[in-house]
Amino acid sequence: MSILRIILLILAGWILWRFTKIWYQNTLQRQQKKEKEAALSSPSKKQQESAMVQCHYCGLYLPEEEASKEGKIHYCCEAHKNVDQ
Ligand SMILES: [Zn+2]
């Protein structure tokens, strides 16, 4: 009876250790994933925010690379650029 108890205790301890190890690895992987995602998403967000310009004619906000430029003034499309001049 006592030997059975010891075996059960060892088995329970082994299972507990395995689960703890798996859980620890999972949390580590999740943390690394989160850090990677944060590192990937934050610079692109900053770029987008800094590149936003406003159309001089209608006031629409759009990325700078999509805007039509007339000197320092930006427009959302060629039509607004032509109308405003
Ligand atoms: Zn416009």
Short mmCIF file of N, CA, C and O and ligand atoms in Angstrom, two decimals:
data_model
loop_
_atom_site.label_atom_id
_atom_site.label_comp_id
_atom_site.label_asym_id
_atom_site.label_seq_id
_atom_site.Cartn_x
_atom_site.Cartn_y
_atom_site.Cartn_z
N MET A 1 0.83 -1.21 0.00
CA MET A 1 0.00 0.00 0.00
C MET A 1 0.86 1.25 0.00
O MET A 1 0.61 2.19 -0.72
N SER A 2 1.91 1.25 0.79
CA SER A 2 2.76 2.43 0.88
C SER A 2 3.58 2.61 -0.41
O SER A 2 3.81 3.74 -0.84
N ILE A 3 3.96 1.50 -1.01
CA ILE A 3 4.72 1.58 -2.27
C ILE A 3 3.84 2.18 -3.37
O ILE A 3 4.28 3.01 -4.16
N LEU A 4 2.58 1.75 -3.39
CA LEU A 4 1.62 2.28 -4.36
C LEU A 4 1.44 3.79 -4.19
O LEU A 4 1.36 4.53 -5.16
N ARG A 5 1.40 4.21 -2.94
CA ARG A 5 1.25 5.65 -2.64
C ARG A 5 2.44 6.43 -3.16
O ARG A 5 2.30 7.51 -3.73
N ILE A 6 3.64 5.87 -2.91
CA ILE A 6 4.86 6.55 -3.37
C ILE A 6 4.88 6.66 -4.88
O ILE A 6 5.19 7.71 -5.45
N ILE A 7 4.50 5.55 -5.54
CA ILE A 7 4.45 5.55 -7.01
C ILE A 7 3.45 6.59 -7.50
O ILE A 7 3.74 7.35 -8.44
N LEU A 8 2.30 6.64 -6.85
CA LEU A 8 1.27 7.62 -7.22
C LEU A 8 1.76 9.04 -7.01
O LEU A 8 1.53 9.92 -7.84
N LEU A 9 2.47 9.27 -5.91
CA LEU A 9 3.00 10.59 -5.60
C LEU A 9 4.02 11.02 -6.65
O LEU A 9 4.00 12.15 -7.13
N ILE A 10 4.90 10.07 -7.01
CA ILE A 10 5.92 10.36 -8.02
C ILE A 10 5.25 10.67 -9.36
O ILE A 10 5.61 11.63 -10.05
N LEU A 11 4.25 9.86 -9.69
CA LEU A 11 3.52 10.05 -10.95
C LEU A 11 2.83 11.42 -10.97
O LEU A 11 2.89 12.14 -11.97
N ALA A 12 2.17 11.74 -9.84
CA ALA A 12 1.47 13.03 -9.73
C ALA A 12 2.47 14.18 -9.85
O ALA A 12 2.21 15.17 -10.54
N GLY A 13 3.60 14.01 -9.18
CA GLY A 13 4.64 15.04 -9.24
C GLY A 13 5.18 15.21 -10.64
O GLY A 13 5.37 16.33 -11.12
N TRP A 14 5.38 14.08 -11.32
CA TRP A 14 5.91 14.11 -12.69
C TRP A 14 4.92 14.82 -13.63
O TRP A 14 5.30 15.65 -14.44
N ILE A 15 3.63 14.46 -13.48
CA ILE A 15 2.58 15.08 -14.32
C ILE A 15 2.53 16.58 -14.05
O ILE A 15 2.46 17.39 -14.98
N LEU A 16 2.58 16.94 -12.77
CA LEU A 16 2.54 18.36 -12.39
C LEU A 16 3.72 19.11 -12.99
O LEU A 16 3.58 20.21 -13.53
N TRP A 17 4.89 18.48 -12.94
CA TRP A 17 6.12 19.10 -13.47
C TRP A 17 6.01 19.30 -14.98
O TRP A 17 6.37 20.33 -15.52
N ARG A 18 5.46 18.26 -15.65
CA ARG A 18 5.28 18.33 -17.11
C ARG A 18 4.34 19.48 -17.49
O ARG A 18 4.63 20.24 -18.40
N PHE A 19 3.21 19.56 -16.75
CA PHE A 19 2.21 20.59 -17.06
C PHE A 19 2.79 21.98 -16.80
O PHE A 19 2.56 22.90 -17.58
N THR A 20 3.53 22.11 -15.72
CA THR A 20 4.14 23.40 -15.40
C THR A 20 5.12 23.81 -16.50
O THR A 20 5.15 24.97 -16.92
N LYS A 21 5.88 22.83 -16.98
CA LYS A 21 6.86 23.10 -18.02
C LYS A 21 6.17 23.55 -19.31
O LYS A 21 6.57 24.52 -19.94
N ILE A 22 5.10 22.83 -19.68
CA ILE A 22 4.35 23.16 -20.89
C ILE A 22 3.72 24.54 -20.75
O ILE A 22 3.79 25.37 -21.66
N TRP A 23 3.12 24.80 -19.58
CA TRP A 23 2.47 26.09 -19.33
C TRP A 23 3.49 27.22 -19.41
O TRP A 23 3.24 28.26 -20.01
N TYR A 24 4.67 26.98 -18.82
CA TYR A 24 5.72 27.99 -18.81
C TYR A 24 6.19 28.30 -20.23
O TYR A 24 6.38 29.45 -20.61
N GLN A 25 6.37 27.22 -21.02
CA GLN A 25 6.80 27.41 -22.41
C GLN A 25 5.76 28.17 -23.21
O GLN A 25 6.09 29.02 -24.02
N ASN A 26 4.49 27.85 -22.96
CA ASN A 26 3.39 28.54 -23.66
C ASN A 26 3.37 30.02 -23.34
O ASN A 26 3.22 30.85 -24.24
N THR A 27 3.51 30.34 -22.05
CA THR A 27 3.47 31.76 -21.66
C THR A 27 4.69 32.49 -22.23
O THR A 27 4.58 33.63 -22.67
N LEU A 28 5.82 31.82 -22.27
CA LEU A 28 7.03 32.41 -22.84
C LEU A 28 6.82 32.71 -24.33
O LEU A 28 7.13 33.79 -24.81
N GLN A 29 6.27 31.70 -25.04
CA GLN A 29 6.03 31.86 -26.48
C GLN A 29 5.03 32.99 -26.73
O GLN A 29 5.20 33.77 -27.66
N ARG A 30 3.98 33.05 -25.89
CA ARG A 30 2.97 34.10 -26.06
C ARG A 30 3.59 35.47 -25.83
O ARG A 30 3.29 36.41 -26.55
N GLN A 31 4.45 35.57 -24.82
CA GLN A 31 5.11 36.84 -24.53
C GLN A 31 5.99 37.27 -25.70
O GLN A 31 5.97 38.42 -26.12
N GLN A 32 6.76 36.29 -26.25
CA GLN A 32 7.64 36.60 -27.37
C GLN A 32 6.84 37.03 -28.58
O GLN A 32 7.23 37.93 -29.31
N LYS A 33 5.69 36.37 -28.80
CA LYS A 33 4.82 36.70 -29.93
C LYS A 33 4.31 38.13 -29.77
O LYS A 33 4.31 38.90 -30.72
N LYS A 34 3.86 38.46 -28.56
CA LYS A 34 3.33 39.78 -28.29
C LYS A 34 4.40 40.85 -28.53
O LYS A 34 4.13 41.87 -29.13
N GLU A 35 5.61 40.56 -28.04
CA GLU A 35 6.70 41.51 -28.21
C GLU A 35 7.04 41.71 -29.68
O GLU A 35 7.28 42.83 -30.13
N LYS A 36 7.02 40.60 -30.43
CA LYS A 36 7.30 40.66 -31.87
C LYS A 36 6.24 41.49 -32.58
O LYS A 36 6.55 42.32 -33.42
N GLU A 37 4.98 41.22 -32.25
CA GLU A 37 3.87 41.94 -32.88
C GLU A 37 3.93 43.42 -32.55
O GLU A 37 3.70 44.26 -33.41
N ALA A 38 4.25 43.73 -31.29
CA ALA A 38 4.34 45.13 -30.88
C ALA A 38 5.47 45.83 -31.62
O ALA A 38 5.33 46.96 -32.06
N ALA A 39 6.59 45.12 -31.77
CA ALA A 39 7.74 45.69 -32.46
C ALA A 39 7.44 45.89 -33.94
O ALA A 39 7.92 46.85 -34.55
N LEU A 40 6.65 44.98 -34.51
CA LEU A 40 6.33 45.06 -35.93
C LEU A 40 5.29 46.14 -36.20
O LEU A 40 5.37 46.84 -37.20
N SER A 41 4.30 46.25 -35.31
CA SER A 41 3.17 47.16 -35.58
C SER A 41 3.49 48.60 -35.20
O SER A 41 2.98 49.51 -35.84
N SER A 42 4.31 48.83 -34.19
CA SER A 42 4.51 50.21 -33.74
C SER A 42 5.25 51.10 -34.74
O SER A 42 4.85 52.23 -34.93
N PRO A 43 6.32 50.65 -35.42
CA PRO A 43 6.98 51.55 -36.35
C PRO A 43 6.11 51.91 -37.55
O PRO A 43 6.13 53.03 -38.01
N SER A 44 5.32 50.94 -38.05
CA SER A 44 4.47 51.21 -39.20
C SER A 44 3.36 52.19 -38.83
O SER A 44 2.97 53.02 -39.62
N LYS A 45 2.86 52.07 -37.59
CA LYS A 45 1.83 52.99 -37.12
C LYS A 45 2.37 54.41 -37.08
O LYS A 45 1.73 55.34 -37.49
N LYS A 46 3.59 54.54 -36.56
CA LYS A 46 4.21 55.85 -36.46
C LYS A 46 4.39 56.47 -37.85
O LYS A 46 4.15 57.64 -38.05
N GLN A 47 4.82 55.62 -38.79
CA GLN A 47 5.03 56.08 -40.15
C GLN A 47 3.74 56.59 -40.75
O GLN A 47 3.71 57.64 -41.37
N GLN A 48 2.66 55.83 -40.53
CA GLN A 48 1.36 56.21 -41.06
C GLN A 48 0.91 57.54 -40.47
O GLN A 48 0.43 58.39 -41.20
N GLU A 49 1.07 57.67 -39.16
CA GLU A 49 0.61 58.88 -38.49
C GLU A 49 1.39 60.11 -38.97
O GLU A 49 0.82 61.15 -39.20
N SER A 50 2.68 59.95 -39.15
CA SER A 50 3.50 61.09 -39.54
C SER A 50 3.29 61.46 -41.00
O SER A 50 3.51 62.59 -41.38
N ALA A 51 2.82 60.49 -41.83
CA ALA A 51 2.68 60.74 -43.25
C ALA A 51 1.28 61.24 -43.63
O ALA A 51 1.00 61.44 -44.79
N MET A 52 0.40 61.44 -42.63
CA MET A 52 -0.95 61.90 -42.93
C MET A 52 -0.96 63.39 -43.28
O MET A 52 -0.36 64.19 -42.58
N VAL A 53 -1.63 63.72 -44.37
CA VAL A 53 -1.77 65.13 -44.78
C VAL A 53 -3.25 65.44 -45.01
O VAL A 53 -4.07 64.53 -45.17
N GLN A 54 -3.57 66.73 -45.06
CA GLN A 54 -4.96 67.15 -45.24
C GLN A 54 -5.13 67.81 -46.61
O GLN A 54 -4.30 68.61 -47.02
N CYS A 55 -6.21 67.47 -47.26
CA CYS A 55 -6.53 68.09 -48.54
C CYS A 55 -6.86 69.56 -48.30
O CYS A 55 -7.68 69.87 -47.44
N HIS A 56 -6.23 70.45 -49.07
CA HIS A 56 -6.44 71.90 -48.89
C HIS A 56 -7.84 72.31 -49.31
O HIS A 56 -8.38 73.31 -48.83
N TYR A 57 -8.46 71.54 -50.19
CA TYR A 57 -9.77 71.91 -50.72
C TYR A 57 -10.92 71.38 -49.86
O TYR A 57 -11.79 72.14 -49.44
N CYS A 58 -10.94 70.06 -49.60
CA CYS A 58 -12.08 69.47 -48.89
C CYS A 58 -11.76 69.08 -47.45
O CYS A 58 -12.65 68.72 -46.69
N GLY A 59 -10.50 69.14 -47.04
CA GLY A 59 -10.14 68.85 -45.65
C GLY A 59 -9.99 67.38 -45.34
O GLY A 59 -9.88 67.00 -44.18
N LEU A 60 -10.01 66.52 -46.35
CA LEU A 60 -9.88 65.08 -46.15
C LEU A 60 -8.45 64.72 -45.75
O LEU A 60 -7.50 65.27 -46.31
N TYR A 61 -8.32 63.82 -44.77
CA TYR A 61 -7.00 63.33 -44.36
C TYR A 61 -6.65 62.08 -45.16
O TYR A 61 -7.48 61.19 -45.30
N LEU A 62 -5.44 62.05 -45.67
CA LEU A 62 -4.99 60.88 -46.46
C LEU A 62 -3.48 60.73 -46.35
O LEU A 62 -2.78 61.68 -46.00
N PRO A 63 -2.95 59.53 -46.64
CA PRO A 63 -1.49 59.34 -46.58
C PRO A 63 -0.77 60.23 -47.59
O PRO A 63 -1.30 60.46 -48.69
N GLU A 64 0.38 60.72 -47.19
CA GLU A 64 1.10 61.69 -48.03
C GLU A 64 1.42 61.13 -49.42
O GLU A 64 1.37 61.87 -50.41
N GLU A 65 1.74 59.80 -49.47
CA GLU A 65 2.12 59.23 -50.78
C GLU A 65 0.94 59.14 -51.74
O GLU A 65 1.13 58.99 -52.93
N GLU A 66 -0.31 59.24 -51.21
CA GLU A 66 -1.50 59.18 -52.07
C GLU A 66 -1.99 60.57 -52.46
O GLU A 66 -2.88 60.72 -53.30
N ALA A 67 -1.42 61.60 -51.85
CA ALA A 67 -1.89 62.95 -52.09
C ALA A 67 -1.20 63.58 -53.30
O ALA A 67 -0.07 63.24 -53.64
N SER A 68 -1.92 64.51 -53.95
CA SER A 68 -1.33 65.31 -55.02
C SER A 68 -0.71 66.54 -54.37
O SER A 68 -1.36 67.21 -53.57
N LYS A 69 0.52 66.83 -54.74
CA LYS A 69 1.24 67.94 -54.10
C LYS A 69 1.27 69.14 -55.03
O LYS A 69 1.44 69.01 -56.25
N GLU A 70 1.09 70.32 -54.42
CA GLU A 70 1.27 71.57 -55.16
C GLU A 70 2.10 72.46 -54.24
O GLU A 70 1.56 73.17 -53.41
N GLY A 71 3.42 72.36 -54.37
CA GLY A 71 4.31 73.05 -53.45
C GLY A 71 4.21 72.41 -52.08
O GLY A 71 4.44 71.22 -51.94
N LYS A 72 3.81 73.20 -51.06
CA LYS A 72 3.65 72.66 -49.71
C LYS A 72 2.21 72.24 -49.44
O LYS A 72 1.89 71.69 -48.40
N ILE A 73 1.31 72.52 -50.38
CA ILE A 73 -0.12 72.23 -50.20
C ILE A 73 -0.44 70.85 -50.79
O ILE A 73 0.06 70.49 -51.85
N HIS A 74 -1.27 70.09 -50.05
CA HIS A 74 -1.65 68.75 -50.49
C HIS A 74 -3.11 68.71 -50.90
O HIS A 74 -3.94 69.43 -50.34
N TYR A 75 -3.42 67.83 -51.85
CA TYR A 75 -4.80 67.61 -52.29
C TYR A 75 -5.08 66.12 -52.34
O TYR A 75 -4.18 65.33 -52.61
N CYS A 76 -6.37 65.74 -52.14
CA CYS A 76 -6.73 64.32 -52.12
C CYS A 76 -6.79 63.75 -53.53
O CYS A 76 -6.67 62.55 -53.72
N CYS A 77 -7.03 64.60 -54.54
CA CYS A 77 -7.11 64.12 -55.92
C CYS A 77 -6.74 65.26 -56.87
O CYS A 77 -6.68 66.42 -56.46
N GLU A 78 -6.55 64.92 -58.12
CA GLU A 78 -6.18 65.90 -59.14
C GLU A 78 -7.30 66.92 -59.34
O GLU A 78 -7.06 68.10 -59.59
N ALA A 79 -8.56 66.46 -59.24
CA ALA A 79 -9.72 67.33 -59.44
C ALA A 79 -9.73 68.49 -58.44
O ALA A 79 -9.91 69.65 -58.82
N HIS A 80 -9.50 68.16 -57.15
CA HIS A 80 -9.48 69.21 -56.12
C HIS A 80 -8.30 70.15 -56.31
O HIS A 80 -8.39 71.32 -56.03
N LYS A 81 -7.21 69.60 -56.78
CA LYS A 81 -6.02 70.40 -57.05
C LYS A 81 -6.33 71.43 -58.13
O LYS A 81 -5.99 72.62 -58.02
N ASN A 82 -7.03 70.99 -59.18
CA ASN A 82 -7.36 71.87 -60.30
C ASN A 82 -8.42 72.91 -59.89
O ASN A 82 -8.35 74.05 -60.30
N VAL A 83 -9.41 72.48 -59.08
CA VAL A 83 -10.50 73.38 -58.66
C VAL A 83 -9.97 74.49 -57.76
O VAL A 83 -10.38 75.64 -57.86
N ASP A 84 -9.03 74.15 -56.87
CA ASP A 84 -8.54 75.08 -55.86
C ASP A 84 -7.63 76.14 -56.47
O ASP A 84 -7.42 77.18 -55.88
N GLN A 85 -7.08 75.89 -57.63
CA GLN A 85 -6.11 76.83 -58.19
C GLN A 85 -6.76 78.01 -58.90
O GLN A 85 -7.86 77.91 -59.40
ZN ZN B 1 -10.07 66.97 -51.53
#
